[in-house]
Coordinates of C-alpha atoms in Angstrom, one line a residue:
M25 CA 0.0 0.0 0.0
S26 CA 1.3 3.5 -0.8
S27 CA 0.1 7.1 -0.8
E28 CA 1.0 9.7 -3.3
F29 CA 1.2 13.5 -3.4
K30 CA 1.5 14.7 -7.0
A31 CA 1.5 18.3 -8.2
G32 CA 3.3 19.8 -11.1
N33 CA 6.3 17.6 -12.0
L34 CA 6.8 16.5 -8.4
S35 CA 5.5 13.3 -6.9
V36 CA 6.1 12.0 -3.4
N37 CA 5.0 8.4 -2.9
I38 CA 5.2 7.0 0.7
F39 CA 5.0 3.2 1.2
G40 CA 5.1 0.6 3.9
E41 CA 3.3 -0.1 7.2
S42 CA 4.0 0.7 10.9
H43 CA 4.9 -2.9 11.8
G44 CA 6.3 -4.0 8.4
T45 CA 9.9 -4.6 7.6
A46 CA 10.5 -1.1 6.4
I47 CA 8.8 2.2 5.3
G48 CA 10.0 4.5 2.7
V49 CA 9.5 7.2 0.1
V50 CA 10.0 7.6 -3.7
I51 CA 10.4 11.3 -4.8
D52 CA 10.3 11.9 -8.5
G53 CA 10.7 15.2 -10.4
L54 CA 13.5 16.7 -8.2
P55 CA 15.8 19.0 -10.1
A56 CA 19.1 17.3 -11.0
G57 CA 22.5 18.7 -9.9
E58 CA 21.6 20.1 -6.5
K59 CA 23.6 18.9 -3.5
L60 CA 21.9 17.6 -0.4
D61 CA 23.3 18.0 3.2
F62 CA 22.4 14.6 4.8
D63 CA 23.5 15.9 8.3
E64 CA 20.8 18.6 7.9
I65 CA 18.3 15.9 6.9
S66 CA 19.2 13.9 10.0
R67 CA 18.7 16.9 12.2
F68 CA 15.3 17.6 10.6
M69 CA 14.2 14.0 11.1
A70 CA 15.5 13.9 14.7
R71 CA 13.0 16.6 15.6
R72 CA 10.2 14.0 15.0
A73 CA 11.8 11.5 17.4
P74 CA 10.0 10.7 20.7
K75 CA 10.9 12.8 23.7
K76 CA 12.5 11.2 26.7
D77 CA 10.5 12.9 29.4
G78 CA 7.3 10.7 29.4
T79 CA 5.4 13.0 27.0
S80 CA 5.9 10.6 24.0
T81 CA 5.7 7.0 23.0
R82 CA 8.3 4.6 24.3
R83 CA 8.7 3.2 20.8
S84 CA 12.3 4.0 19.8
E85 CA 13.4 3.8 16.2
P86 CA 16.7 5.2 14.8
D87 CA 15.0 6.3 11.6
I88 CA 18.2 6.3 9.5
P89 CA 17.2 6.5 5.8
E90 CA 19.0 4.2 3.4
I91 CA 19.2 5.7 -0.1
L92 CA 18.5 3.2 -2.8
S93 CA 18.6 5.5 -5.8
G94 CA 18.6 9.1 -7.0
V95 CA 21.6 10.5 -5.2
M96 CA 25.3 10.1 -6.1
D97 CA 28.0 11.7 -4.0
G98 CA 25.4 13.8 -2.3
V99 CA 24.0 15.2 -5.5
I100 CA 20.5 14.7 -6.9
E101 CA 20.8 12.7 -10.1
G102 CA 17.4 13.5 -11.6
I103 CA 16.0 10.0 -11.4
P104 CA 13.5 9.0 -8.7
L105 CA 15.1 9.3 -5.2
C106 CA 14.2 6.3 -3.1
A107 CA 14.9 6.0 0.6
V108 CA 13.9 3.3 3.0
I109 CA 13.7 3.3 6.8
K110 CA 13.8 0.0 8.7
N111 CA 11.3 -0.8 11.4
T112 CA 13.2 -2.3 14.4
D113 CA 11.1 -1.8 17.5
Q114 CA 7.6 -3.2 16.8
H115 CA 5.4 -4.8 19.4
S116 CA 2.8 -6.4 17.2
N117 CA 1.3 -8.6 19.9
D118 CA -0.2 -5.5 21.5
Y119 CA -2.8 -5.5 18.7
K120 CA -3.9 -9.1 18.7
S121 CA -6.7 -8.6 21.2
V122 CA -8.2 -5.7 19.2
S123 CA -7.8 -7.2 15.7
H124 CA -11.6 -7.0 15.0
L125 CA -12.6 -4.2 17.3
A126 CA -13.0 -0.7 15.9
R127 CA -10.8 1.5 18.0
P128 CA -12.5 4.8 18.5
G129 CA -10.8 7.6 16.5
H130 CA -8.9 5.1 14.4
S131 CA -9.3 3.9 10.8
D132 CA -9.8 0.2 11.7
Y133 CA -13.4 0.0 10.6
T134 CA -13.2 2.2 7.5
G135 CA -10.0 0.5 6.4
Y136 CA -11.6 -2.9 6.9
V137 CA -14.5 -1.9 4.6
R138 CA -12.3 -0.1 2.1
Y139 CA -9.8 -2.9 1.7
N140 CA -12.1 -5.9 2.2
G141 CA -10.6 -6.9 5.5
S142 CA -7.0 -7.0 4.2
N143 CA -5.7 -3.9 6.0
D144 CA -2.9 -4.3 8.5
L145 CA -4.1 -3.2 11.9
R146 CA -0.7 -3.5 13.7
G147 CA 0.3 -0.1 14.9
G148 CA -2.3 1.4 12.5
G149 CA -0.6 -0.1 9.4
H150 CA -0.3 2.3 6.5
F151 CA -2.6 4.7 8.4
S152 CA -0.1 5.1 11.2
G153 CA 1.8 8.2 12.2
R154 CA 4.9 6.0 11.7
L155 CA 4.6 6.9 8.0
T156 CA 5.5 10.5 8.8
A157 CA 9.1 9.4 9.1
P158 CA 9.6 9.1 5.3
L159 CA 7.4 12.2 5.0
C160 CA 9.9 14.1 7.1
F161 CA 12.7 12.8 4.9
A162 CA 11.0 14.2 1.8
G163 CA 10.2 17.5 3.6
A164 CA 13.8 17.8 4.7
V165 CA 14.9 17.5 1.1
A166 CA 12.3 20.0 0.1
A167 CA 13.5 22.4 2.8
Q168 CA 17.0 22.5 1.4
L169 CA 15.8 23.0 -2.2
L170 CA 13.5 25.8 -1.0
K171 CA 16.4 27.4 0.8
N172 CA 18.5 27.3 -2.3
R173 CA 15.7 29.5 -3.8
G174 CA 15.8 32.0 -0.9
I175 CA 12.8 30.5 0.9
E176 CA 13.1 29.8 4.7
T177 CA 10.5 27.7 6.5
G178 CA 9.7 26.7 10.1
A179 CA 6.9 25.8 12.5
H180 CA 6.2 25.8 16.2
I181 CA 3.5 24.6 18.7
L182 CA 0.9 27.4 18.8
K183 CA -1.1 25.6 21.5
I184 CA -1.6 22.4 23.3
K185 CA -5.2 22.2 24.5
D186 CA -5.7 25.5 26.2
I187 CA -2.1 26.5 26.8
C188 CA -0.9 28.9 24.0
D189 CA 2.4 30.0 22.7
E190 CA 2.9 33.4 21.1
P191 CA 2.0 33.3 17.4
F192 CA 4.4 34.3 14.6
D193 CA 4.2 38.0 13.8
P194 CA 2.3 37.6 10.5
V195 CA 4.1 40.6 9.0
N196 CA 7.6 40.4 10.4
V197 CA 9.1 36.9 10.6
T198 CA 12.9 36.4 10.3
A199 CA 14.9 33.3 9.3
Q200 CA 16.6 33.5 12.7
Q201 CA 13.2 33.1 14.4
L202 CA 12.3 30.1 12.3
E203 CA 15.7 28.5 13.1
T204 CA 15.5 29.3 16.8
V205 CA 12.2 27.4 17.5
K206 CA 13.7 24.3 15.8
S207 CA 16.5 24.1 18.3
R208 CA 14.2 24.1 21.4
Y209 CA 13.1 20.9 23.2
L210 CA 9.6 21.9 22.6
P211 CA 9.4 24.2 19.5
L212 CA 8.0 27.3 21.2
I213 CA 8.5 31.0 20.8
D214 CA 7.7 31.7 24.5
E215 CA 9.8 29.2 26.4
T216 CA 7.9 29.9 29.6
K217 CA 5.1 27.8 28.2
D218 CA 7.4 24.7 28.0
Q219 CA 6.9 23.4 31.5
P220 CA 3.1 24.1 31.7
M221 CA 2.7 22.2 28.4
R222 CA 4.7 19.2 29.6
E223 CA 2.8 19.1 32.8
L224 CA -0.5 19.2 30.9
I225 CA 0.6 16.3 28.7
L226 CA 1.9 14.2 31.7
N227 CA -1.4 14.9 33.6
A228 CA -3.4 13.6 30.6
S229 CA -1.2 10.5 30.4
E230 CA -1.7 9.8 34.1
N231 CA -5.4 10.1 33.6
L232 CA -5.2 7.5 30.8
D233 CA -6.1 10.3 28.3
S234 CA -4.5 12.5 25.6
V235 CA -4.6 16.0 24.3
G236 CA -4.3 17.8 21.0
G237 CA -3.3 21.2 19.8
V238 CA -2.4 23.6 16.9
I239 CA 0.8 23.9 14.9
E240 CA 1.7 27.1 13.1
Y241 CA 3.9 27.1 10.0
C242 CA 5.5 30.0 8.2
A243 CA 7.5 30.5 5.0
I244 CA 9.3 33.6 4.1
G245 CA 11.0 34.6 0.8
M246 CA 8.4 33.1 -1.4
P247 CA 8.5 35.0 -4.7
V248 CA 5.4 36.9 -5.8
G249 CA 3.2 35.2 -8.4
I250 CA 3.5 31.5 -7.5
G251 CA 0.3 29.5 -7.7
N252 CA -2.9 29.3 -9.6
P253 CA -6.6 30.2 -9.2
M254 CA -9.4 27.9 -8.1
F255 CA -8.4 24.2 -7.9
D256 CA -4.6 24.4 -8.1
G257 CA -3.9 27.3 -5.8
L258 CA -1.3 27.4 -3.1
E259 CA -3.9 26.7 -0.4
N260 CA -5.2 23.7 -2.4
R261 CA -1.8 22.0 -2.7
I262 CA -0.8 22.8 0.9
A263 CA -4.1 21.5 2.2
Q264 CA -3.8 18.3 0.2
S265 CA -0.3 17.7 1.5
V266 CA -1.0 18.7 5.2
F267 CA -4.0 16.4 5.4
G268 CA -1.6 13.6 4.5
V269 CA -0.4 13.9 8.1
P270 CA -2.5 11.6 10.3
A271 CA -4.4 13.4 13.1
V272 CA -4.9 16.7 11.2
K273 CA -8.5 17.7 11.4
G274 CA -8.4 21.4 10.3
I275 CA -6.3 23.9 8.4
E276 CA -6.4 27.7 8.1
F277 CA -4.4 30.4 6.4
G278 CA -3.6 33.9 7.6
A279 CA -6.4 35.0 10.0
G280 CA -8.3 31.8 9.1
F281 CA -11.7 31.4 10.7
D282 CA -11.3 34.7 12.6
V283 CA -12.2 36.5 9.3
S284 CA -15.8 35.5 9.9
D285 CA -15.9 37.9 12.8
M286 CA -14.4 40.8 10.9
Y287 CA -15.7 43.7 8.8
G288 CA -14.2 44.0 5.4
S289 CA -12.4 47.1 6.5
E290 CA -10.7 45.0 9.2
N291 CA -9.9 42.0 7.1
N292 CA -8.6 43.8 4.0
D293 CA -4.8 44.2 4.0
E294 CA -3.8 47.6 2.7
F295 CA -1.0 47.8 0.2
Y296 CA 2.1 50.1 0.4
I297 CA 5.6 50.3 -1.1
R298 CA 8.8 49.8 0.8
D299 CA 12.2 49.7 -0.7
G300 CA 10.7 49.2 -4.2
K301 CA 8.6 46.3 -3.1
I302 CA 4.8 46.1 -2.9
L303 CA 3.8 44.8 0.6
T304 CA 0.7 44.8 2.8
R305 CA 0.5 46.5 6.3
T306 CA -1.3 43.5 7.7
N307 CA -1.3 39.9 6.6
N308 CA -4.8 38.5 7.2
H309 CA -4.6 36.8 3.8
G310 CA -1.6 34.7 5.0
G311 CA 0.6 35.6 2.0
I312 CA -1.8 34.1 -0.5
L313 CA -4.4 36.0 -2.7
G314 CA -6.4 34.1 -5.4
G315 CA -4.3 31.0 -4.8
I316 CA -1.2 33.0 -5.7
S317 CA 1.7 34.2 -3.4
G318 CA 1.7 37.9 -2.8
G319 CA 5.2 38.4 -1.2
M320 CA 4.1 38.4 2.5
P321 CA 5.0 35.5 4.9
I322 CA 2.9 32.4 4.1
T323 CA 1.2 31.4 7.4
V324 CA -0.6 28.1 7.9
R325 CA -2.1 26.5 11.0
A326 CA -3.1 22.9 11.4
A327 CA -5.3 21.5 14.1
I328 CA -4.1 18.2 15.6
K329 CA -6.6 15.9 17.3
P330 CA -5.8 14.2 20.6
T331 CA -4.1 10.8 20.2
P332 CA -7.0 8.3 19.7
S333 CA -5.1 5.5 21.4
I334 CA -5.9 6.0 25.1
S335 CA -5.9 3.4 27.9
R336 CA -9.4 4.1 29.2
P337 CA -12.1 1.5 28.7
Q338 CA -14.2 2.5 25.6
K339 CA -17.4 1.3 24.0
T340 CA -17.0 -0.1 20.5
V341 CA -18.1 -2.9 18.2
D342 CA -16.7 -6.1 16.7
Y343 CA -17.2 -5.5 13.0
T344 CA -16.8 -9.1 12.1
T345 CA -19.5 -10.5 14.5
M346 CA -21.6 -7.3 14.6
T347 CA -21.6 -7.2 18.4
E348 CA -21.1 -4.4 20.8
E349 CA -18.0 -4.7 22.9
E350 CA -15.7 -2.8 25.3
L351 CA -12.0 -2.5 24.8
T352 CA -8.9 -1.2 26.6
I353 CA -6.1 -0.2 24.2
K354 CA -2.6 -1.5 25.1
G355 CA 0.7 -0.6 23.6
R356 CA 3.0 2.5 23.5
H357 CA 1.3 5.7 22.4
D358 CA 1.9 9.4 22.6
P359 CA -0.3 11.2 25.1
C360 CA 0.1 14.2 22.8
I361 CA 1.5 14.0 19.3
V362 CA 1.7 17.7 18.7
P363 CA 5.4 18.2 19.6
R364 CA 6.4 15.4 17.2
A365 CA 4.0 16.5 14.5
V366 CA 5.6 20.0 14.2
P367 CA 8.3 18.8 11.7
C368 CA 5.7 16.7 10.0
I369 CA 3.5 19.7 9.2
E370 CA 6.6 21.6 8.2
A371 CA 7.6 18.8 5.9
A372 CA 4.1 18.6 4.3
V373 CA 4.0 22.3 3.5
N374 CA 7.6 22.3 2.3
I375 CA 6.7 19.6 -0.2
A376 CA 3.6 21.5 -1.5
L377 CA 5.7 24.7 -1.9
L378 CA 8.5 22.8 -3.7
S379 CA 6.1 21.4 -6.2
Y380 CA 5.9 24.8 -7.9
F381 CA 9.6 24.8 -8.6
C382 CA 10.0 21.3 -10.1

């Protein structure tokens, strides 16, 4: 089973299953001749790794990508780039007791119907967040190619449940700010929110529960005039890619849903000229007008649902016997996936932006 994002000449095909031998990605359409920094790719992927403070799953995978094709001496060849990541720390027995029970919040039942009962339920199979490891590899590659074109990208935790970080300044974001949040244990602008967020996550875990949140992404340096109207605009491609990240339940650009509470005079971003460039004084449009980049920072927010695998007893059904049952989920699960999802959202948007340059 595989999943593909395809736009322009770029395609990103992610394959494998959470408890299979390996997972991986095939990236086609990359521009030949550009050099990749694999140390930087490793640093990007390491941001997705579980935390060691009890706020993440205890599953530990090295996530070292093995390049099968597409790169020679660190340079993109122009043929499909294929990378695989071995799975080495599966506990498949944790799923035997729930093999026919629809776990609330999971794709077990819908996958069972869609694939005639052949879907792999172990660890969520192809629906698992484990598949974001190769996504992050592709997004890390995209980040370097975007940077070669003067585009800097980054993301941070905007909120976990009701504890909020400072948002990016929608008008003035610097490359240094985007890099700084990446280096922090929890990617936050306001570091005073680190401990309260950790305590909230640990408290949810102790109560056999989980919490969700919001991730905010920003890209600066995007040239004016990139994108298309209607069905192939920047928002369209970004949304398609971002919803490839499991647990994403909402997306907004710029002021997002807050525009519904505004007057037109409040929402409209007035234009002005500075140093020979046309800019806007505010950025409610999130850097995109008519599906096309306008020169302001591109701002995207993604809502992440609470981890559905919780250890509380829950009511469900056995979809093979058509009986109502109760289940208690076992295994190793994140009480909050938001911190680890930050590089995943970053990767997804990076891929969408890169598609316009391939």
